[in-house]
Amino acid sequence: MVGAHAASDITYHLGGNCRSVSAEVGVDDESTAGGSAVFRIYRDAALVADRGVGTASDPPVRLTADLTGGRKLRLVVTDAGDGIDHDHADGAAPELVCT
């Protein structure tokens, strides 16, 4: 599991050897006081998956992205335009497929 607080930008070096990534993403259940966040996955500079706005009352969503040929994987969490209070984001059950 990966947990982060908005705003965050986590980068992994792939070296062009991975095909895909997926994870269940959502705002942590403990963020009951109005937490909201936007979840995005980038392959190098290209946006390849966007969950959009999620709140603590929304169920997690499986986010999957094509990483073929990518040198870097970026996991980005931002606030939803309403400030960063209670914006605790989780990525659970991650799967990275590489050769």
Short mmCIF file of N, CA and C in Angstrom, two decimals:
data_model
loop_
_atom_site.label_atom_id
_atom_site.label_comp_id
_atom_site.label_asym_id
_atom_site.label_seq_id
_atom_site.Cartn_x
_atom_site.Cartn_y
_atom_site.Cartn_z
N MET A 1 0.84 -1.17 0.00
CA MET A 1 0.00 0.00 0.00
C MET A 1 0.89 1.24 0.00
N VAL A 2 0.41 2.27 -0.69
CA VAL A 2 1.07 3.57 -0.70
C VAL A 2 0.07 4.57 -0.15
N GLY A 3 0.50 5.33 0.83
CA GLY A 3 -0.33 6.38 1.39
C GLY A 3 0.37 7.71 1.22
N ALA A 4 -0.39 8.75 0.97
CA ALA A 4 0.19 10.07 0.77
C ALA A 4 -0.84 11.12 1.17
N HIS A 5 -0.35 12.31 1.43
CA HIS A 5 -1.21 13.45 1.72
C HIS A 5 -1.07 14.43 0.56
N ALA A 6 -2.20 14.95 0.07
CA ALA A 6 -2.14 15.92 -1.01
C ALA A 6 -1.43 17.17 -0.52
N ALA A 7 -0.61 17.72 -1.27
CA ALA A 7 -0.21 17.35 -2.63
C ALA A 7 1.04 16.47 -2.54
N SER A 8 1.05 15.42 -3.39
CA SER A 8 2.23 14.56 -3.43
C SER A 8 2.52 14.14 -4.86
N ASP A 9 3.78 13.83 -5.10
CA ASP A 9 4.24 13.41 -6.42
C ASP A 9 5.35 12.40 -6.18
N ILE A 10 5.05 11.12 -6.38
CA ILE A 10 6.01 10.04 -6.13
C ILE A 10 6.46 9.49 -7.47
N THR A 11 7.78 9.44 -7.70
CA THR A 11 8.33 8.99 -8.98
C THR A 11 9.14 7.72 -8.78
N TYR A 12 8.91 6.75 -9.69
CA TYR A 12 9.68 5.50 -9.71
C TYR A 12 10.37 5.39 -11.07
N HIS A 13 11.62 4.93 -11.05
CA HIS A 13 12.36 4.69 -12.29
C HIS A 13 11.97 3.33 -12.84
N LEU A 14 11.53 3.28 -14.10
CA LEU A 14 11.11 2.03 -14.73
C LEU A 14 12.12 1.51 -15.74
N GLY A 15 12.88 2.40 -16.34
CA GLY A 15 13.87 1.99 -17.33
C GLY A 15 13.28 1.39 -18.59
N GLY A 16 11.99 1.65 -18.87
CA GLY A 16 11.37 1.12 -20.08
C GLY A 16 11.00 -0.34 -20.00
N ASN A 17 11.04 -0.94 -18.81
CA ASN A 17 10.85 -2.38 -18.67
C ASN A 17 9.48 -2.80 -18.14
N CYS A 18 8.55 -1.88 -17.96
CA CYS A 18 7.26 -2.24 -17.37
C CYS A 18 6.13 -1.99 -18.36
N ARG A 19 5.07 -2.80 -18.22
CA ARG A 19 3.93 -2.73 -19.14
C ARG A 19 2.71 -2.05 -18.55
N SER A 20 2.49 -2.26 -17.23
CA SER A 20 1.27 -1.68 -16.66
C SER A 20 1.39 -1.54 -15.15
N VAL A 21 0.51 -0.70 -14.61
CA VAL A 21 0.38 -0.54 -13.17
C VAL A 21 -1.10 -0.40 -12.86
N SER A 22 -1.51 -0.94 -11.72
CA SER A 22 -2.89 -0.75 -11.28
C SER A 22 -2.92 -0.75 -9.76
N ALA A 23 -3.93 -0.10 -9.21
CA ALA A 23 -4.12 -0.04 -7.76
C ALA A 23 -5.54 0.42 -7.45
N GLU A 24 -6.01 0.07 -6.28
CA GLU A 24 -7.28 0.59 -5.76
C GLU A 24 -6.95 1.93 -5.11
N VAL A 25 -7.55 3.01 -5.60
CA VAL A 25 -7.24 4.34 -5.07
C VAL A 25 -8.47 4.98 -4.45
N GLY A 26 -8.24 5.73 -3.39
CA GLY A 26 -9.32 6.43 -2.73
C GLY A 26 -8.82 7.29 -1.59
N VAL A 27 -9.72 8.08 -1.04
CA VAL A 27 -9.41 8.89 0.13
C VAL A 27 -9.59 8.01 1.36
N ASP A 28 -8.64 8.05 2.27
CA ASP A 28 -8.66 7.20 3.45
C ASP A 28 -9.94 7.40 4.25
N ASP A 29 -10.50 6.29 4.76
CA ASP A 29 -11.74 6.33 5.55
C ASP A 29 -11.64 7.24 6.77
N GLU A 30 -10.43 7.42 7.29
CA GLU A 30 -10.29 8.25 8.48
C GLU A 30 -10.45 9.74 8.17
N SER A 31 -10.53 10.09 6.90
CA SER A 31 -10.70 11.48 6.47
C SER A 31 -12.18 11.84 6.38
N THR A 32 -12.87 11.78 7.48
CA THR A 32 -14.31 12.00 7.47
C THR A 32 -14.71 13.47 7.49
N ALA A 33 -13.77 14.37 7.67
CA ALA A 33 -14.10 15.79 7.81
C ALA A 33 -13.96 16.55 6.50
N GLY A 34 -14.36 15.94 5.39
CA GLY A 34 -14.36 16.67 4.12
C GLY A 34 -13.14 16.47 3.26
N GLY A 35 -12.35 15.43 3.48
CA GLY A 35 -11.19 15.19 2.64
C GLY A 35 -11.60 14.87 1.21
N SER A 36 -10.83 15.39 0.26
CA SER A 36 -11.05 15.08 -1.15
C SER A 36 -9.71 15.16 -1.86
N ALA A 37 -9.54 14.34 -2.90
CA ALA A 37 -8.27 14.31 -3.61
C ALA A 37 -8.50 13.86 -5.05
N VAL A 38 -7.54 14.22 -5.91
CA VAL A 38 -7.53 13.81 -7.31
C VAL A 38 -6.34 12.88 -7.49
N PHE A 39 -6.55 11.75 -8.18
CA PHE A 39 -5.53 10.72 -8.36
C PHE A 39 -5.16 10.64 -9.83
N ARG A 40 -3.84 10.73 -10.12
CA ARG A 40 -3.37 10.66 -11.51
C ARG A 40 -2.12 9.79 -11.60
N ILE A 41 -1.99 9.12 -12.75
CA ILE A 41 -0.80 8.33 -13.05
C ILE A 41 -0.20 8.87 -14.35
N TYR A 42 1.13 9.09 -14.32
CA TYR A 42 1.84 9.56 -15.50
C TYR A 42 2.88 8.53 -15.92
N ARG A 43 3.01 8.33 -17.23
CA ARG A 43 4.13 7.58 -17.82
C ARG A 43 5.01 8.66 -18.44
N ASP A 44 6.18 8.87 -17.84
CA ASP A 44 7.02 9.99 -18.21
C ASP A 44 6.19 11.27 -18.05
N ALA A 45 6.05 12.10 -19.07
CA ALA A 45 5.26 13.34 -18.93
C ALA A 45 3.81 13.17 -19.35
N ALA A 46 3.42 11.97 -19.82
CA ALA A 46 2.08 11.75 -20.33
C ALA A 46 1.12 11.27 -19.24
N LEU A 47 -0.01 11.93 -19.13
CA LEU A 47 -1.06 11.47 -18.22
C LEU A 47 -1.70 10.23 -18.83
N VAL A 48 -1.66 9.09 -18.09
CA VAL A 48 -2.18 7.84 -18.64
C VAL A 48 -3.37 7.29 -17.84
N ALA A 49 -3.66 7.88 -16.69
CA ALA A 49 -4.85 7.49 -15.92
C ALA A 49 -5.21 8.62 -14.98
N ASP A 50 -6.52 8.86 -14.85
CA ASP A 50 -7.01 9.94 -14.01
C ASP A 50 -8.29 9.48 -13.33
N ARG A 51 -8.25 9.31 -12.03
CA ARG A 51 -9.41 8.86 -11.27
C ARG A 51 -10.39 10.01 -11.07
N GLY A 52 -9.88 11.22 -11.13
CA GLY A 52 -10.72 12.37 -10.84
C GLY A 52 -10.87 12.55 -9.34
N VAL A 53 -11.85 13.33 -8.94
CA VAL A 53 -12.04 13.66 -7.53
C VAL A 53 -12.65 12.47 -6.79
N GLY A 54 -12.07 12.16 -5.65
CA GLY A 54 -12.62 11.16 -4.75
C GLY A 54 -12.74 11.76 -3.36
N THR A 55 -13.72 11.31 -2.60
CA THR A 55 -13.89 11.75 -1.22
C THR A 55 -13.89 10.53 -0.31
N ALA A 56 -13.87 10.76 0.99
CA ALA A 56 -13.86 9.66 1.95
C ALA A 56 -15.15 8.85 1.88
N SER A 57 -16.22 9.43 1.39
CA SER A 57 -17.48 8.69 1.30
C SER A 57 -17.59 7.87 0.00
N ASP A 58 -16.66 8.08 -0.95
CA ASP A 58 -16.66 7.31 -2.20
C ASP A 58 -15.91 5.99 -2.01
N PRO A 59 -16.36 4.94 -2.67
CA PRO A 59 -15.62 3.68 -2.61
C PRO A 59 -14.33 3.80 -3.41
N PRO A 60 -13.34 2.96 -3.11
CA PRO A 60 -12.12 2.96 -3.91
C PRO A 60 -12.43 2.58 -5.36
N VAL A 61 -11.57 3.04 -6.26
CA VAL A 61 -11.70 2.75 -7.68
C VAL A 61 -10.41 2.11 -8.16
N ARG A 62 -10.51 1.07 -8.99
CA ARG A 62 -9.32 0.44 -9.56
C ARG A 62 -8.84 1.32 -10.70
N LEU A 63 -7.62 1.83 -10.58
CA LEU A 63 -7.01 2.69 -11.59
C LEU A 63 -5.91 1.87 -12.26
N THR A 64 -5.96 1.79 -13.60
CA THR A 64 -4.99 1.01 -14.38
C THR A 64 -4.39 1.89 -15.46
N ALA A 65 -3.09 1.72 -15.69
CA ALA A 65 -2.42 2.54 -16.69
C ALA A 65 -1.42 1.71 -17.50
N ASP A 66 -1.31 2.04 -18.78
CA ASP A 66 -0.33 1.44 -19.68
C ASP A 66 1.00 2.17 -19.48
N LEU A 67 2.04 1.42 -19.18
CA LEU A 67 3.37 2.00 -18.96
C LEU A 67 4.36 1.63 -20.05
N THR A 68 3.91 0.97 -21.09
CA THR A 68 4.80 0.43 -22.12
C THR A 68 5.78 1.48 -22.62
N GLY A 69 7.08 1.16 -22.51
CA GLY A 69 8.14 2.04 -22.97
C GLY A 69 8.48 3.19 -22.05
N GLY A 70 7.75 3.35 -20.98
CA GLY A 70 7.98 4.47 -20.07
C GLY A 70 9.27 4.34 -19.27
N ARG A 71 9.94 5.44 -19.07
CA ARG A 71 11.16 5.47 -18.26
C ARG A 71 10.83 5.76 -16.80
N LYS A 72 9.74 6.51 -16.56
CA LYS A 72 9.35 6.89 -15.21
C LYS A 72 7.86 6.69 -15.00
N LEU A 73 7.51 6.30 -13.80
CA LEU A 73 6.13 6.21 -13.33
C LEU A 73 5.95 7.27 -12.26
N ARG A 74 4.94 8.13 -12.44
CA ARG A 74 4.64 9.16 -11.43
C ARG A 74 3.25 8.94 -10.90
N LEU A 75 3.14 8.86 -9.58
CA LEU A 75 1.85 8.78 -8.88
C LEU A 75 1.61 10.14 -8.26
N VAL A 76 0.57 10.81 -8.70
CA VAL A 76 0.32 12.20 -8.28
C VAL A 76 -1.03 12.29 -7.58
N VAL A 77 -1.04 12.93 -6.43
CA VAL A 77 -2.27 13.22 -5.69
C VAL A 77 -2.31 14.72 -5.47
N THR A 78 -3.44 15.34 -5.84
CA THR A 78 -3.62 16.77 -5.59
C THR A 78 -4.91 16.97 -4.81
N ASP A 79 -5.04 18.16 -4.25
CA ASP A 79 -6.33 18.45 -3.61
C ASP A 79 -7.36 18.65 -4.72
N ALA A 80 -8.58 18.69 -4.36
CA ALA A 80 -9.66 18.83 -5.35
C ALA A 80 -10.08 20.28 -5.51
N GLY A 81 -9.16 21.19 -5.24
CA GLY A 81 -9.46 22.60 -5.38
C GLY A 81 -10.04 23.23 -4.13
N ASP A 82 -10.11 22.44 -3.05
CA ASP A 82 -10.71 22.95 -1.81
C ASP A 82 -9.73 22.96 -0.64
N GLY A 83 -8.45 22.98 -0.94
CA GLY A 83 -7.44 22.97 0.12
C GLY A 83 -7.04 21.54 0.46
N ILE A 84 -6.00 21.40 1.29
CA ILE A 84 -5.43 20.08 1.56
C ILE A 84 -5.88 19.46 2.88
N ASP A 85 -6.74 20.12 3.62
CA ASP A 85 -7.18 19.56 4.91
C ASP A 85 -7.83 18.20 4.71
N HIS A 86 -7.35 17.22 5.45
CA HIS A 86 -7.91 15.86 5.49
C HIS A 86 -7.77 15.10 4.17
N ASP A 87 -6.89 15.54 3.28
CA ASP A 87 -6.72 14.89 1.98
C ASP A 87 -5.70 13.76 2.06
N HIS A 88 -6.07 12.70 2.76
CA HIS A 88 -5.21 11.53 2.96
C HIS A 88 -5.59 10.49 1.91
N ALA A 89 -4.68 10.22 0.99
CA ALA A 89 -4.95 9.35 -0.14
C ALA A 89 -4.27 8.00 0.04
N ASP A 90 -4.94 6.93 -0.41
CA ASP A 90 -4.38 5.58 -0.33
C ASP A 90 -4.41 4.93 -1.71
N GLY A 91 -3.37 4.16 -1.97
CA GLY A 91 -3.31 3.27 -3.13
C GLY A 91 -3.06 1.88 -2.61
N ALA A 92 -4.06 1.01 -2.68
CA ALA A 92 -3.96 -0.33 -2.11
C ALA A 92 -3.89 -1.39 -3.21
N ALA A 93 -3.36 -2.56 -2.86
CA ALA A 93 -3.25 -3.70 -3.76
C ALA A 93 -2.59 -3.30 -5.09
N PRO A 94 -1.42 -2.64 -5.01
CA PRO A 94 -0.77 -2.23 -6.26
C PRO A 94 -0.22 -3.44 -7.03
N GLU A 95 -0.28 -3.35 -8.35
CA GLU A 95 0.27 -4.38 -9.22
C GLU A 95 1.08 -3.68 -10.32
N LEU A 96 2.37 -3.99 -10.36
CA LEU A 96 3.27 -3.45 -11.39
C LEU A 96 3.75 -4.63 -12.21
N VAL A 97 3.48 -4.60 -13.53
CA VAL A 97 3.86 -5.70 -14.41
C VAL A 97 5.07 -5.26 -15.23
N CYS A 98 6.18 -5.95 -15.02
CA CYS A 98 7.44 -5.62 -15.70
C CYS A 98 8.03 -6.89 -16.33
N THR A 99 8.93 -6.69 -17.29
CA THR A 99 9.60 -7.83 -17.92
C THR A 99 10.92 -8.11 -17.28
#
